[in-house]
PDB file of C-alpha atoms in Angstrom:
ATOM      1  CA  UNK A  26       1.989   9.033 -16.832  1.00 57.00           C
ATOM      2  CA  UNK A  27      -1.665   9.924 -16.091  1.00 68.00           C
ATOM      3  CA  UNK A  28      -1.552   7.901 -12.891  1.00 67.00           C
ATOM      4  CA  UNK A  29       1.684   9.585 -11.845  1.00 67.00           C
ATOM      5  CA  UNK A  30       0.257  13.047 -12.550  1.00 73.00           C
ATOM      6  CA  UNK A  31      -2.886  12.267 -10.556  1.00 78.00           C
ATOM      7  CA  UNK A  32      -0.795  11.003  -7.649  1.00 75.00           C
ATOM      8  CA  UNK A  33       1.480  14.054  -7.643  1.00 73.00           C
ATOM      9  CA  UNK A  34      -1.502  16.443  -7.744  1.00 80.00           C
ATOM     10  CA  UNK A  35      -3.104  14.569  -4.857  1.00 80.00           C
ATOM     11  CA  UNK A  36       0.054  14.904  -2.770  1.00 76.00           C
ATOM     12  CA  UNK A  37       0.220  18.634  -3.477  1.00 76.00           C
ATOM     13  CA  UNK A  38      -3.417  19.071  -2.430  1.00 82.00           C
ATOM     14  CA  UNK A  39      -3.040  16.868   0.654  1.00 80.00           C
ATOM     15  CA  UNK A  40       0.574  17.271   1.828  1.00 73.00           C
ATOM     16  CA  UNK A  41       0.068  15.306   5.056  1.00 73.00           C
ATOM     17  CA  UNK A  42      -0.469  11.977   3.282  1.00 77.00           C
ATOM     18  CA  UNK A  43       2.185   9.458   4.291  1.00 74.00           C
ATOM     19  CA  UNK A  44       0.523   6.141   3.381  1.00 80.00           C
ATOM     20  CA  UNK A  45      -0.336   5.291  -0.230  1.00 86.00           C
ATOM     21  CA  UNK A  46      -3.017   2.652  -0.821  1.00 90.00           C
ATOM     22  CA  UNK A  47      -4.401   1.548  -4.188  1.00 90.00           C
ATOM     23  CA  UNK A  48      -7.601  -0.402  -3.617  1.00 94.00           C
ATOM     24  CA  UNK A  49      -9.915  -2.032  -6.145  1.00 94.00           C
ATOM     25  CA  UNK A  50     -10.681  -5.243  -8.007  1.00 94.00           C
ATOM     26  CA  UNK A  51      -8.547  -7.666  -9.989  1.00 93.00           C
ATOM     27  CA  UNK A  52      -8.574 -10.967 -11.830  1.00 93.00           C
ATOM     28  CA  UNK A  53      -7.537 -14.061  -9.916  1.00 92.00           C
ATOM     29  CA  UNK A  54      -5.294 -16.938 -10.950  1.00 91.00           C
ATOM     30  CA  UNK A  55      -6.647 -20.019  -9.149  1.00 85.00           C
ATOM     31  CA  UNK A  56      -4.178 -22.817  -8.472  1.00 73.00           C
ATOM     32  CA  UNK A  57      -1.405 -21.188 -10.493  1.00 46.00           C
ATOM     33  CA  UNK A  58       1.260 -18.528 -10.328  1.00 42.00           C
ATOM     34  CA  UNK A  59       3.890 -18.527  -7.620  1.00 43.00           C
ATOM     35  CA  UNK A  60       1.809 -20.784  -5.377  1.00 45.00           C
ATOM     36  CA  UNK A  61       0.588 -23.732  -7.442  1.00 52.00           C
ATOM     37  CA  UNK A  62      -1.796 -24.744  -4.687  1.00 56.00           C
ATOM     38  CA  UNK A  63      -3.324 -21.291  -4.193  1.00 77.00           C
ATOM     39  CA  UNK A  64      -7.045 -21.683  -3.581  1.00 87.00           C
ATOM     40  CA  UNK A  65      -8.332 -18.426  -5.050  1.00 91.00           C
ATOM     41  CA  UNK A  66     -12.081 -17.774  -4.917  1.00 93.00           C
ATOM     42  CA  UNK A  67     -14.189 -14.809  -5.968  1.00 94.00           C
ATOM     43  CA  UNK A  68     -14.251 -12.197  -3.234  1.00 95.00           C
ATOM     44  CA  UNK A  69     -10.839 -13.160  -1.836  1.00 96.00           C
ATOM     45  CA  UNK A  70      -8.416 -10.331  -1.102  1.00 98.00           C
ATOM     46  CA  UNK A  71      -4.914 -10.127  -2.592  1.00 97.00           C
ATOM     47  CA  UNK A  72      -2.386  -7.964  -0.775  1.00 96.00           C
ATOM     48  CA  UNK A  73       0.434  -7.103  -3.171  1.00 93.00           C
ATOM     49  CA  UNK A  74       3.758  -7.820  -1.510  1.00 90.00           C
ATOM     50  CA  UNK A  75       5.236  -7.013  -4.932  1.00 90.00           C
ATOM     51  CA  UNK A  76       3.716  -5.531  -8.101  1.00 90.00           C
ATOM     52  CA  UNK A  77       5.153  -6.531 -11.486  1.00 88.00           C
ATOM     53  CA  UNK A  78       4.594  -4.619 -14.728  1.00 86.00           C
ATOM     54  CA  UNK A  79       4.403  -7.546 -17.130  1.00 87.00           C
ATOM     55  CA  UNK A  80       4.097  -5.707 -20.469  1.00 84.00           C
ATOM     56  CA  UNK A  81       7.139  -3.480 -19.988  1.00 79.00           C
ATOM     57  CA  UNK A  82      10.068  -4.583 -22.131  1.00 79.00           C
ATOM     58  CA  UNK A  83      11.660  -4.615 -25.559  1.00 80.00           C
ATOM     59  CA  UNK A  84      11.596  -6.730 -28.705  1.00 81.00           C
ATOM     60  CA  UNK A  85      14.999  -8.218 -29.482  1.00 78.00           C
ATOM     61  CA  UNK A  86      16.680  -8.853 -32.842  1.00 80.00           C
ATOM     62  CA  UNK A  87      15.102 -12.298 -32.992  1.00 80.00           C
ATOM     63  CA  UNK A  88      11.608 -10.801 -32.664  1.00 78.00           C
ATOM     64  CA  UNK A  89      11.063 -12.155 -29.159  1.00 80.00           C
ATOM     65  CA  UNK A  90       9.678  -9.924 -26.412  1.00 81.00           C
ATOM     66  CA  UNK A  91      12.112  -9.495 -23.543  1.00 79.00           C
ATOM     67  CA  UNK A  92      10.381  -8.435 -20.345  1.00 77.00           C
ATOM     68  CA  UNK A  93      12.184  -5.809 -18.260  1.00 72.00           C
ATOM     69  CA  UNK A  94      10.173  -5.886 -15.068  1.00 65.00           C
ATOM     70  CA  UNK A  95       8.929  -2.719 -13.453  1.00 65.00           C
ATOM     71  CA  UNK A  96       8.862  -3.569  -9.748  1.00 73.00           C
ATOM     72  CA  UNK A  97       6.717  -1.847  -7.160  1.00 75.00           C
ATOM     73  CA  UNK A  98       7.283  -2.697  -3.517  1.00 80.00           C
ATOM     74  CA  UNK A  99       5.356  -1.059  -0.652  1.00 84.00           C
ATOM     75  CA  UNK A 100       7.238   1.139   1.832  1.00 82.00           C
ATOM     76  CA  UNK A 101       8.690  -0.664   4.839  1.00 84.00           C
ATOM     77  CA  UNK A 102       6.290   1.025   7.274  1.00 83.00           C
ATOM     78  CA  UNK A 103       3.253  -0.339   5.448  1.00 88.00           C
ATOM     79  CA  UNK A 104       4.792  -3.791   5.057  1.00 90.00           C
ATOM     80  CA  UNK A 105       5.428  -3.897   8.794  1.00 90.00           C
ATOM     81  CA  UNK A 106       1.764  -3.127   9.484  1.00 92.00           C
ATOM     82  CA  UNK A 107       0.676  -5.755   6.937  1.00 95.00           C
ATOM     83  CA  UNK A 108       2.862  -8.432   8.521  1.00 94.00           C
ATOM     84  CA  UNK A 109       1.555  -7.547  11.974  1.00 94.00           C
ATOM     85  CA  UNK A 110      -2.055  -7.871  10.799  1.00 96.00           C
ATOM     86  CA  UNK A 111      -1.235 -11.161   9.054  1.00 96.00           C
ATOM     87  CA  UNK A 112       0.190 -12.493  12.322  1.00 95.00           C
ATOM     88  CA  UNK A 113      -2.929 -11.375  14.203  1.00 95.00           C
ATOM     89  CA  UNK A 114      -5.094 -13.324  11.754  1.00 95.00           C
ATOM     90  CA  UNK A 115      -3.333 -16.521  12.790  1.00 93.00           C
ATOM     91  CA  UNK A 116      -4.931 -16.084  16.218  1.00 94.00           C
ATOM     92  CA  UNK A 117      -8.196 -14.321  15.414  1.00 94.00           C
ATOM     93  CA  UNK A 118     -10.171 -14.282  12.143  1.00 94.00           C
ATOM     94  CA  UNK A 119     -10.232 -11.279   9.844  1.00 96.00           C
ATOM     95  CA  UNK A 120     -12.849  -8.613  10.518  1.00 96.00           C
ATOM     96  CA  UNK A 121     -13.748  -8.302   6.818  1.00 97.00           C
ATOM     97  CA  UNK A 122     -17.199  -9.961   7.206  1.00 96.00           C
ATOM     98  CA  UNK A 123     -17.912  -7.830  10.289  1.00 96.00           C
ATOM     99  CA  UNK A 124     -16.917  -4.593   8.540  1.00 96.00           C
ATOM    100  CA  UNK A 125     -18.999  -5.436   5.453  1.00 96.00           C
ATOM    101  CA  UNK A 126     -22.006  -6.316   7.604  1.00 95.00           C
ATOM    102  CA  UNK A 127     -21.682  -3.083   9.569  1.00 96.00           C
ATOM    103  CA  UNK A 128     -21.525  -1.055   6.348  1.00 95.00           C
ATOM    104  CA  UNK A 129     -24.722  -2.609   4.998  1.00 94.00           C
ATOM    105  CA  UNK A 130     -26.477  -2.218   8.335  1.00 94.00           C
ATOM    106  CA  UNK A 131     -25.688   1.499   8.417  1.00 94.00           C
ATOM    107  CA  UNK A 132     -26.431   1.939   4.705  1.00 94.00           C
ATOM    108  CA  UNK A 133     -29.181  -0.557   3.742  1.00 93.00           C
ATOM    109  CA  UNK A 134     -29.295   0.749   0.154  1.00 93.00           C
ATOM    110  CA  UNK A 135     -25.803  -0.701  -0.409  1.00 93.00           C
ATOM    111  CA  UNK A 136     -26.849  -4.245   0.439  1.00 91.00           C
ATOM    112  CA  UNK A 137     -28.176  -5.093  -3.028  1.00 88.00           C
ATOM    113  CA  UNK A 138     -24.818  -4.244  -4.621  1.00 89.00           C
ATOM    114  CA  UNK A 139     -22.203  -5.155  -2.039  1.00 93.00           C
ATOM    115  CA  UNK A 140     -23.596  -8.287  -0.396  1.00 93.00           C
ATOM    116  CA  UNK A 141     -22.068 -11.597  -1.432  1.00 92.00           C
ATOM    117  CA  UNK A 142     -23.909 -12.771  -4.598  1.00 90.00           C
ATOM    118  CA  UNK A 143     -26.193 -15.698  -3.800  1.00 83.00           C
ATOM    119  CA  UNK A 144     -27.786 -16.159  -7.220  1.00 78.00           C
ATOM    120  CA  UNK A 145     -24.458 -16.327  -9.092  1.00 81.00           C
ATOM    121  CA  UNK A 146     -22.251 -19.342  -8.428  1.00 82.00           C
ATOM    122  CA  UNK A 147     -18.473 -19.087  -8.195  1.00 85.00           C
ATOM    123  CA  UNK A 148     -17.731 -21.233 -11.244  1.00 80.00           C
ATOM    124  CA  UNK A 149     -14.189 -21.920 -12.408  1.00 83.00           C
ATOM    125  CA  UNK A 150     -13.718 -23.290 -15.919  1.00 80.00           C
ATOM    126  CA  UNK A 151     -10.636 -25.096 -17.139  1.00 78.00           C
ATOM    127  CA  UNK A 152      -8.144 -22.626 -18.624  1.00 76.00           C
ATOM    128  CA  UNK A 153      -8.331 -24.389 -22.014  1.00 72.00           C
ATOM    129  CA  UNK A 154     -12.148 -24.296 -22.141  1.00 68.00           C
ATOM    130  CA  UNK A 155     -13.533 -22.283 -25.087  1.00 67.00           C
ATOM    131  CA  UNK A 156     -16.424 -20.256 -23.735  1.00 63.00           C
ATOM    132  CA  UNK A 157     -17.490 -19.239 -27.234  1.00 59.00           C
ATOM    133  CA  UNK A 158     -19.673 -16.399 -26.018  1.00 52.00           C
ATOM    134  CA  UNK A 159     -21.908 -15.190 -28.844  1.00 40.00           C
ATOM    135  CA  UNK A 160     -24.189 -12.185 -28.584  1.00 40.00           C
ATOM    136  CA  UNK A 161     -27.714 -11.928 -29.910  1.00 34.00           C
ATOM    137  CA  UNK A 162     -26.421 -10.431 -33.153  1.00 32.00           C
ATOM    138  CA  UNK A 163     -24.286 -13.516 -33.795  1.00 32.00           C
ATOM    139  CA  UNK A 164     -21.019 -11.673 -33.250  1.00 30.00           C
ATOM    140  CA  UNK A 165     -18.566 -11.844 -30.385  1.00 35.00           C
ATOM    141  CA  UNK A 166     -19.666  -9.627 -27.537  1.00 37.00           C
ATOM    142  CA  UNK A 167     -16.656  -7.735 -26.188  1.00 40.00           C
ATOM    143  CA  UNK A 168     -18.568  -5.568 -23.749  1.00 42.00           C
ATOM    144  CA  UNK A 169     -16.479  -4.876 -20.657  1.00 45.00           C
ATOM    145  CA  UNK A 170     -19.182  -5.954 -18.236  1.00 46.00           C
ATOM    146  CA  UNK A 171     -19.607  -9.504 -19.560  1.00 49.00           C
ATOM    147  CA  UNK A 172     -22.414  -9.873 -17.016  1.00 48.00           C
ATOM    148  CA  UNK A 173     -23.572 -13.210 -18.405  1.00 50.00           C
ATOM    149  CA  UNK A 174     -20.247 -14.426 -19.724  1.00 52.00           C
ATOM    150  CA  UNK A 175     -20.838 -18.064 -18.746  1.00 58.00           C
ATOM    151  CA  UNK A 176     -24.607 -18.198 -19.089  1.00 57.00           C
ATOM    152  CA  UNK A 177     -24.400 -20.265 -22.275  1.00 59.00           C
ATOM    153  CA  UNK A 178     -21.471 -22.467 -21.183  1.00 65.00           C
ATOM    154  CA  UNK A 179     -21.944 -26.114 -20.365  1.00 60.00           C
ATOM    155  CA  UNK A 180     -20.757 -27.893 -17.248  1.00 67.00           C
ATOM    156  CA  UNK A 181     -18.179 -30.040 -19.061  1.00 65.00           C
ATOM    157  CA  UNK A 182     -15.450 -27.435 -18.622  1.00 72.00           C
ATOM    158  CA  UNK A 183     -16.035 -26.803 -14.923  1.00 82.00           C
ATOM    159  CA  UNK A 184     -13.188 -27.489 -12.510  1.00 83.00           C
ATOM    160  CA  UNK A 185     -14.173 -29.564  -9.498  1.00 82.00           C
ATOM    161  CA  UNK A 186     -12.999 -27.725  -6.388  1.00 85.00           C
ATOM    162  CA  UNK A 187     -13.447 -28.657  -2.726  1.00 86.00           C
ATOM    163  CA  UNK A 188     -16.088 -26.738  -0.824  1.00 86.00           C
ATOM    164  CA  UNK A 189     -14.731 -24.252   1.661  1.00 88.00           C
ATOM    165  CA  UNK A 190     -15.788 -24.506   5.286  1.00 89.00           C
ATOM    166  CA  UNK A 191     -16.918 -20.863   5.190  1.00 90.00           C
ATOM    167  CA  UNK A 192     -18.016 -18.258   2.665  1.00 90.00           C
ATOM    168  CA  UNK A 193     -15.804 -15.650   4.278  1.00 94.00           C
ATOM    169  CA  UNK A 194     -13.093 -14.287   1.953  1.00 95.00           C
ATOM    170  CA  UNK A 195      -9.526 -15.431   2.408  1.00 95.00           C
ATOM    171  CA  UNK A 196      -6.544 -13.067   2.353  1.00 97.00           C
ATOM    172  CA  UNK A 197      -3.516 -13.886   0.182  1.00 96.00           C
ATOM    173  CA  UNK A 198      -0.171 -12.105   0.456  1.00 95.00           C
ATOM    174  CA  UNK A 199       1.330 -12.580  -2.991  1.00 92.00           C
ATOM    175  CA  UNK A 200       2.510 -10.913  -6.186  1.00 92.00           C
ATOM    176  CA  UNK A 201       0.215  -8.847  -8.400  1.00 94.00           C
ATOM    177  CA  UNK A 202       0.863  -8.507 -12.146  1.00 92.00           C
ATOM    178  CA  UNK A 203      -0.225  -5.283 -13.816  1.00 90.00           C
ATOM    179  CA  UNK A 204      -0.360  -4.201 -17.450  1.00 87.00           C
ATOM    180  CA  UNK A 205      -2.263  -2.220 -20.047  1.00 83.00           C
ATOM    181  CA  UNK A 206      -4.510  -4.960 -21.398  1.00 84.00           C
ATOM    182  CA  UNK A 207      -7.633  -6.811 -20.330  1.00 85.00           C
ATOM    183  CA  UNK A 208      -7.036 -10.563 -20.023  1.00 85.00           C
ATOM    184  CA  UNK A 209     -10.050 -12.665 -21.031  1.00 84.00           C
ATOM    185  CA  UNK A 210      -8.136 -15.779 -22.074  1.00 84.00           C
ATOM    186  CA  UNK A 211      -7.582 -18.396 -19.366  1.00 84.00           C
ATOM    187  CA  UNK A 212      -4.536 -20.032 -20.953  1.00 85.00           C
ATOM    188  CA  UNK A 213      -2.808 -16.663 -21.407  1.00 88.00           C
ATOM    189  CA  UNK A 214      -3.641 -15.789 -17.812  1.00 88.00           C
ATOM    190  CA  UNK A 215      -2.042 -18.994 -16.518  1.00 87.00           C
ATOM    191  CA  UNK A 216       1.012 -18.669 -18.783  1.00 88.00           C
ATOM    192  CA  UNK A 217       1.773 -15.130 -17.623  1.00 89.00           C
ATOM    193  CA  UNK A 218       1.106 -16.061 -14.008  1.00 89.00           C
ATOM    194  CA  UNK A 219       3.546 -18.951 -14.248  1.00 89.00           C
ATOM    195  CA  UNK A 220       6.239 -16.702 -15.725  1.00 87.00           C
ATOM    196  CA  UNK A 221       5.748 -13.979 -13.128  1.00 88.00           C
ATOM    197  CA  UNK A 222       4.806 -15.954 -10.039  1.00 90.00           C
ATOM    198  CA  UNK A 223       1.663 -13.826  -9.638  1.00 92.00           C
ATOM    199  CA  UNK A 224      -1.836 -14.798  -8.522  1.00 93.00           C
ATOM    200  CA  UNK A 225      -3.683 -11.614  -9.526  1.00 94.00           C
ATOM    201  CA  UNK A 226      -3.886  -9.300 -12.554  1.00 93.00           C
ATOM    202  CA  UNK A 227      -4.953  -5.679 -12.771  1.00 91.00           C
ATOM    203  CA  UNK A 228      -4.563  -2.719 -15.141  1.00 88.00           C
ATOM    204  CA  UNK A 229      -4.206   0.293 -12.854  1.00 84.00           C
ATOM    205  CA  UNK A 230      -1.169  -0.362 -10.679  1.00 86.00           C
ATOM    206  CA  UNK A 231       1.287  -0.398 -13.610  1.00 79.00           C
ATOM    207  CA  UNK A 232       1.103   3.382 -14.028  1.00 77.00           C
ATOM    208  CA  UNK A 233       2.091   3.985 -10.420  1.00 78.00           C
ATOM    209  CA  UNK A 234       4.814   1.347 -10.590  1.00 72.00           C
ATOM    210  CA  UNK A 235       6.256   3.075 -13.657  1.00 68.00           C
ATOM    211  CA  UNK A 236       6.251   6.380 -11.754  1.00 67.00           C
ATOM    212  CA  UNK A 237       7.880   4.813  -8.664  1.00 70.00           C
ATOM    213  CA  UNK A 238       4.895   5.814  -6.527  1.00 76.00           C
ATOM    214  CA  UNK A 239       5.293   4.089  -3.129  1.00 79.00           C
ATOM    215  CA  UNK A 240       2.035   2.394  -2.216  1.00 86.00           C
ATOM    216  CA  UNK A 241       0.396  -0.868  -1.205  1.00 92.00           C
ATOM    217  CA  UNK A 242      -1.891  -2.454  -3.817  1.00 94.00           C
ATOM    218  CA  UNK A 243      -4.923  -4.388  -2.522  1.00 96.00           C
ATOM    219  CA  UNK A 244      -7.277  -6.195  -4.888  1.00 96.00           C
ATOM    220  CA  UNK A 245     -10.553  -8.010  -4.361  1.00 96.00           C
ATOM    221  CA  UNK A 246     -10.915 -10.936  -6.790  1.00 95.00           C
ATOM    222  CA  UNK A 247     -13.904 -10.205  -9.022  1.00 93.00           C
ATOM    223  CA  UNK A 248     -13.250 -12.709 -11.818  1.00 90.00           C
ATOM    224  CA  UNK A 249     -10.859 -15.305 -13.239  1.00 87.00           C
ATOM    225  CA  UNK A 250     -10.769 -13.934 -16.796  1.00 71.00           C
ATOM    226  CA  UNK A 251     -13.120 -10.958 -17.078  1.00 67.00           C
ATOM    227  CA  UNK A 252     -16.617 -11.386 -15.651  1.00 71.00           C
ATOM    228  CA  UNK A 253     -18.382  -8.478 -13.961  1.00 79.00           C
ATOM    229  CA  UNK A 254     -20.932 -10.151 -11.698  1.00 86.00           C
ATOM    230  CA  UNK A 255     -18.815 -10.123  -8.528  1.00 93.00           C
ATOM    231  CA  UNK A 256     -17.207  -6.697  -8.914  1.00 94.00           C
ATOM    232  CA  UNK A 257     -19.084  -4.814  -6.186  1.00 95.00           C
ATOM    233  CA  UNK A 258     -18.660  -7.554  -3.592  1.00 95.00           C
ATOM    234  CA  UNK A 259     -14.955  -7.870  -4.427  1.00 96.00           C
ATOM    235  CA  UNK A 260     -14.507  -4.104  -4.118  1.00 96.00           C
ATOM    236  CA  UNK A 261     -16.219  -4.272  -0.729  1.00 96.00           C
ATOM    237  CA  UNK A 262     -13.964  -7.030   0.603  1.00 97.00           C
ATOM    238  CA  UNK A 263     -10.834  -5.154  -0.513  1.00 97.00           C
ATOM    239  CA  UNK A 264     -12.043  -1.923   1.101  1.00 97.00           C
ATOM    240  CA  UNK A 265     -12.926  -3.795   4.300  1.00 97.00           C
ATOM    241  CA  UNK A 266      -9.411  -5.232   4.506  1.00 98.00           C
ATOM    242  CA  UNK A 267      -7.981  -1.731   4.141  1.00 97.00           C
ATOM    243  CA  UNK A 268     -10.172  -0.447   6.962  1.00 96.00           C
ATOM    244  CA  UNK A 269      -9.002  -3.289   9.188  1.00 96.00           C
ATOM    245  CA  UNK A 270      -5.385  -2.541   8.252  1.00 95.00           C
ATOM    246  CA  UNK A 271      -5.697   1.172   9.002  1.00 93.00           C
ATOM    247  CA  UNK A 272      -7.360   0.481  12.342  1.00 91.00           C
ATOM    248  CA  UNK A 273      -4.338  -1.617  13.307  1.00 90.00           C
ATOM    249  CA  UNK A 274      -1.805   1.158  12.648  1.00 85.00           C
ATOM    250  CA  UNK A 275      -0.834   3.224  15.689  1.00 74.00           C
ATOM    251  CA  UNK A 276      -0.433   6.936  14.772  1.00 70.00           C
ATOM    252  CA  UNK A 277       3.076   8.289  15.258  1.00 62.00           C
ATOM    253  CA  UNK A 278       3.926  11.679  16.733  1.00 53.00           C
ATOM    254  CA  UNK A 279       3.800  14.675  14.403  1.00 51.00           C
ATOM    255  CA  UNK A 280       7.567  15.205  14.158  1.00 48.00           C
ATOM    256  CA  UNK A 281       8.142  11.553  13.305  1.00 55.00           C
ATOM    257  CA  UNK A 282       5.312  11.717  10.748  1.00 61.00           C
ATOM    258  CA  UNK A 283       6.959  14.670   9.011  1.00 61.00           C
ATOM    259  CA  UNK A 284      10.295  12.853   8.675  1.00 64.00           C
ATOM    260  CA  UNK A 285       8.556   9.716   7.414  1.00 64.00           C
ATOM    261  CA  UNK A 286       6.628  11.635   4.736  1.00 65.00           C
ATOM    262  CA  UNK A 287       9.838  13.283   3.579  1.00 65.00           C
ATOM    263  CA  UNK A 288      11.568   9.909   3.305  1.00 68.00           C
ATOM    264  CA  UNK A 289       8.678   8.290   1.401  1.00 67.00           C
ATOM    265  CA  UNK A 290       7.651  10.998  -1.069  1.00 69.00           C
ATOM    266  CA  UNK A 291      10.927  12.753  -1.954  1.00 73.00           C
ATOM    267  CA  UNK A 292      12.116   9.895  -4.256  1.00 73.00           C
ATOM    268  CA  UNK A 293       8.724   9.889  -5.991  1.00 72.00           C
ATOM    269  CA  UNK A 294       8.799  13.615  -6.785  1.00 72.00           C
ATOM    270  CA  UNK A 295      12.424  13.364  -7.928  1.00 77.00           C
ATOM    271  CA  UNK A 296      11.501  10.488 -10.261  1.00 74.00           C
ATOM    272  CA  UNK A 297       8.568  12.523 -11.586  1.00 74.00           C
ATOM    273  CA  UNK A 298      10.866  15.507 -12.221  1.00 79.00           C
ATOM    274  CA  UNK A 299      13.272  13.293 -14.177  1.00 81.00           C
ATOM    275  CA  UNK A 300      10.373  11.977 -16.269  1.00 77.00           C
ATOM    276  CA  UNK A 301       9.316  15.547 -17.123  1.00 80.00           C
ATOM    277  CA  UNK A 302      12.879  16.404 -18.153  1.00 84.00           C
ATOM    278  CA  UNK A 303      13.029  13.362 -20.432  1.00 83.00           C
ATOM    279  CA  UNK A 304       9.751  14.393 -22.079  1.00 80.00           C
ATOM    280  CA  UNK A 305      11.100  17.906 -22.686  1.00 82.00           C
ATOM    281  CA  UNK A 306      14.306  16.479 -24.150  1.00 83.00           C
ATOM    282  CA  UNK A 307      12.259  14.317 -26.514  1.00 84.00           C
ATOM    283  CA  UNK A 308      10.548  17.479 -27.819  1.00 83.00           C
ATOM    284  CA  UNK A 309      13.870  19.140 -28.682  1.00 80.00           C
ATOM    285  CA  UNK A 310      14.941  19.488 -32.322  1.00 81.00           C
ATOM    286  CA  UNK A 311      17.980  21.123 -33.960  1.00 80.00           C
ATOM    287  CA  UNK A 312      16.221  24.255 -35.263  1.00 81.00           C
ATOM    288  CA  UNK A 313      14.265  24.937 -32.086  1.00 80.00           C
ATOM    289  CA  UNK A 314      16.048  28.242 -31.331  1.00 80.00           C
ATOM    290  CA  UNK A 315      15.569  29.547 -34.885  1.00 78.00           C
ATOM    291  CA  UNK A 316      11.900  28.523 -34.779  1.00 77.00           C
ATOM    292  CA  UNK A 317      11.469  30.321 -31.478  1.00 74.00           C
ATOM    293  CA  UNK A 318      13.120  33.426 -32.900  1.00 73.00           C
ATOM    294  CA  UNK A 319      10.598  33.606 -35.735  1.00 71.00           C
ATOM    295  CA  UNK A 320       7.549  33.320 -33.511  1.00 68.00           C
ATOM    296  CA  UNK A 321       7.540  36.872 -32.011  1.00 64.00           C
ATOM    297  CA  UNK A 322       7.823  38.494 -35.452  1.00 61.00           C
ATOM    298  CA  UNK A 323       4.812  36.617 -36.785  1.00 58.00           C
ATOM    299  CA  UNK A 324       2.761  36.634 -33.618  1.00 60.00           C
ATOM    300  CA  UNK A 325       1.420  40.199 -33.750  1.00 65.00           C
ATOM    301  CA  UNK A 326       0.079  39.665 -37.298  1.00 66.00           C
ATOM    302  CA  UNK A 327      -1.647  36.380 -36.526  1.00 71.00           C
ATOM    303  CA  UNK A 328      -5.456  36.632 -36.912  1.00 73.00           C
ATOM    304  CA  UNK A 329      -5.363  40.430 -37.222  1.00 74.00           C
ATOM    305  CA  UNK A 330      -7.961  40.153 -40.012  1.00 75.00           C
ATOM    306  CA  UNK A 331     -10.520  39.313 -37.329  1.00 77.00           C
ATOM    307  CA  UNK A 332     -10.341  42.869 -35.963  1.00 75.00           C
ATOM    308  CA  UNK A 333     -10.839  44.627 -39.313  1.00 74.00           C
ATOM    309  CA  UNK A 334     -14.047  45.008 -41.270  1.00 72.00           C
ATOM    310  CA  UNK A 335     -13.480  43.985 -44.875  1.00 70.00           C
ATOM    311  CA  UNK A 336     -13.742  46.858 -47.343  1.00 69.00           C
ATOM    312  CA  UNK A 337     -17.067  47.173 -49.142  1.00 67.00           C
ATOM    313  CA  UNK A 338     -16.801  46.539 -52.879  1.00 66.00           C
ATOM    314  CA  UNK A 339     -17.373  49.634 -55.060  1.00 59.00           C
TER     315      UNK A 339
END
């Protein structure tokens, strides 16, 4: 609901928006999900052809959780632009490295954060490997950053992967799974990915999917099961893809733009209105009219003692 409210306020402040993009980082599912041979590496970009809300559902009489998918599919106009760019990349390489390099050349202070990490290897551990991270206090460290999550792990659990011919990020057009929990467990990650056919997890897109907000979700892979060392670089690759995508879109004439915005956003605002009505209905109770009738009579006496000086004792 917070995501939907933020989106609706944004559209009221900027009424000429007709393309919704949700850009950020996500967790990758290497060699799993819908494409069992997917070669996912840190820094790769996932373009969400479909977003699935994996924790939306109900618990049946037998105690089992039954998933009722919330689906989020980008508008046709954006999908057309995505497919066109994908076709172009079959002939010429992506401009992501060029765009990143240009950004750091124009803003040298960003290089330390957004350049590809050279001191941190892209290690993938077997999903069943127990990292057993223990903090200095001897207790499990659940800090969100997990900056040294694999610093104490041995090499026995590492997955042997072929070396890529280039360090440039690859672009994958696949499903993204979204929910309200952080996934730090490799086996759980792979199980959910297999059920959903997804190769990426995030936590933010689910709110917009639930609100039927029409947008394209793009994620840079920053980890495989919660590690924060590649976050800035992954955010940079995702943002660079978006810039390349936007540069490939030819602006339409103003009249056509107006009709397109109406077509895209009207269903979203109608869905939001229905949500508000349901919330108001949930607040209703049988004695609501009687309760309302008593409020005016009591209101003028409420806190009136504040405005009177108490009488001095004799």
